[in-house]
Short mmCIF file of C-alpha atoms in Angstrom, two decimals:
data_model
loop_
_atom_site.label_atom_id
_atom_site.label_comp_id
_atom_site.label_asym_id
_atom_site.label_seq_id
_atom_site.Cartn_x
_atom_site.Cartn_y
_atom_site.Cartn_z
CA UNK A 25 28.85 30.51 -7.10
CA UNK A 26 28.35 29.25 -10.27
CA UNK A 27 24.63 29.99 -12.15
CA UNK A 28 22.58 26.41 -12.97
CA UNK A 29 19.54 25.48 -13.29
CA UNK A 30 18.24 22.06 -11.70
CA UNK A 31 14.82 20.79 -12.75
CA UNK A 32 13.30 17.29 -11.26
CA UNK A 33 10.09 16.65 -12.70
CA UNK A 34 8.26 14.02 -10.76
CA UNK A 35 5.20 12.06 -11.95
CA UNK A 36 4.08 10.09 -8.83
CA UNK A 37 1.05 7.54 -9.74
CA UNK A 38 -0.78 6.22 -6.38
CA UNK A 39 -3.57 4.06 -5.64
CA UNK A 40 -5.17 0.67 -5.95
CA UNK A 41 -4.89 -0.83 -9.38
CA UNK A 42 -1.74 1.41 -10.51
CA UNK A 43 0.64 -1.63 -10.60
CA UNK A 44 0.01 -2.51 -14.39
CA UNK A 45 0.87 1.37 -15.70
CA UNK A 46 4.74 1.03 -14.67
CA UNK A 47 5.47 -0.50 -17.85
CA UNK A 48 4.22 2.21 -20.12
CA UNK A 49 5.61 4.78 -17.89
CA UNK A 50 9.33 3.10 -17.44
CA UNK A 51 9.06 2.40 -21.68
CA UNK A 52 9.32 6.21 -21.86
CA UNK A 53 12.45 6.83 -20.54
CA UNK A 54 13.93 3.34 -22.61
CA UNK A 55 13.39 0.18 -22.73
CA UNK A 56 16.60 -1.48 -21.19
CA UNK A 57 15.31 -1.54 -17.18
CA UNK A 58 17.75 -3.14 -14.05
CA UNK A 59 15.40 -4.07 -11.31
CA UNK A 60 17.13 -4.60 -8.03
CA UNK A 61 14.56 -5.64 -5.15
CA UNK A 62 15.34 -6.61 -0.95
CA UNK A 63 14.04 -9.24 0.79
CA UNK A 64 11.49 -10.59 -1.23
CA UNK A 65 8.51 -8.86 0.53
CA UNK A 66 7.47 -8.30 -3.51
CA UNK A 67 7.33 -11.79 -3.99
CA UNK A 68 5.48 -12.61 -1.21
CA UNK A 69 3.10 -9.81 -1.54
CA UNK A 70 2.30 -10.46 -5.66
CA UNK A 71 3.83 -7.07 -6.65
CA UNK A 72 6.88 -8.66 -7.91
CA UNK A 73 4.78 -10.63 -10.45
CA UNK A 74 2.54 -7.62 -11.48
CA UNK A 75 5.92 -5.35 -12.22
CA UNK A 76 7.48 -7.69 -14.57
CA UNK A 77 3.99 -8.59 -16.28
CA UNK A 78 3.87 -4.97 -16.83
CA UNK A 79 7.33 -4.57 -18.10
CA UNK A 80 7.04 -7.59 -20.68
CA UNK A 81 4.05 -6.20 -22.07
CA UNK A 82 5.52 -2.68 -22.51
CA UNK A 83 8.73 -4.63 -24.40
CA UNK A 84 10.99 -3.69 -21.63
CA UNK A 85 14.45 -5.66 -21.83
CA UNK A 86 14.89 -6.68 -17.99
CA UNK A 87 17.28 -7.37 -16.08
CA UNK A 88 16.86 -8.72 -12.34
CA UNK A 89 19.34 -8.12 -9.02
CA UNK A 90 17.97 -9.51 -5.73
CA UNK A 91 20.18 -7.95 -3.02
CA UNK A 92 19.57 -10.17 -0.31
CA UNK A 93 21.81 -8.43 2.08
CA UNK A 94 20.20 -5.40 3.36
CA UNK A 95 22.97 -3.99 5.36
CA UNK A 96 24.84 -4.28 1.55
CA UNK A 97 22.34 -3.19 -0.14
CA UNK A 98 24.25 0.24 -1.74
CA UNK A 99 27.00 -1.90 -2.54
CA UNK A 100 24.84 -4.50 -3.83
CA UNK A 101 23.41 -2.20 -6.25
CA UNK A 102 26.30 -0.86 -7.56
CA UNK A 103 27.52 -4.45 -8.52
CA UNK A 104 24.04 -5.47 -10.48
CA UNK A 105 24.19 -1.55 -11.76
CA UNK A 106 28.01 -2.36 -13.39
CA UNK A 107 26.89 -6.24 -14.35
CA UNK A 108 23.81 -4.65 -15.93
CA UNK A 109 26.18 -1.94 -17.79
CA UNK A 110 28.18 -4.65 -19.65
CA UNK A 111 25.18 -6.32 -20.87
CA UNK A 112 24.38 -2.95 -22.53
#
């Protein structure tokens, strides 16, 4: 066996009105962001709207992937993932 060490830090923010931090806390890590969603229950629900109000204001460059197809949904993410790499 080989010696590592693995560390996953995990910062989990919960509760009403938490929405409008995700910008600030995805700007950390960079500020080019691929956002793949399912069926549109975020649309219907108004989280979809909050997200990318929250990205915009953080000055997060944004990219969008609806995978429509949830039995595809892996595969659907690894397209947007490589159509998202070439914009980089």
């Amino acid at each position: 066996m080989q010696n590592f060490v693995f560390e996953n830090p995990t910062k989990i923010i919960f509760g009403k009105g938490q929405i409008p931090k995700i910008g600030k806390e995805v700007s950390r890590f960079g500020h080019k962001v691929l956002l793949v969603y399912g069926m549109g229950s975020i649309l219907k629900n108004g989280i979809y709207n909050q997200v990318i109000a929250s990205l915009k204001k953080a000055g997060v460059d944004l990219s969008i992937f609806r995978a429509s197809n949830p039995t595809r949904f892996f595969p659907m993410c690894r397209k947007a993932l490589n159509c998202h790499a070439k914009k980089m």
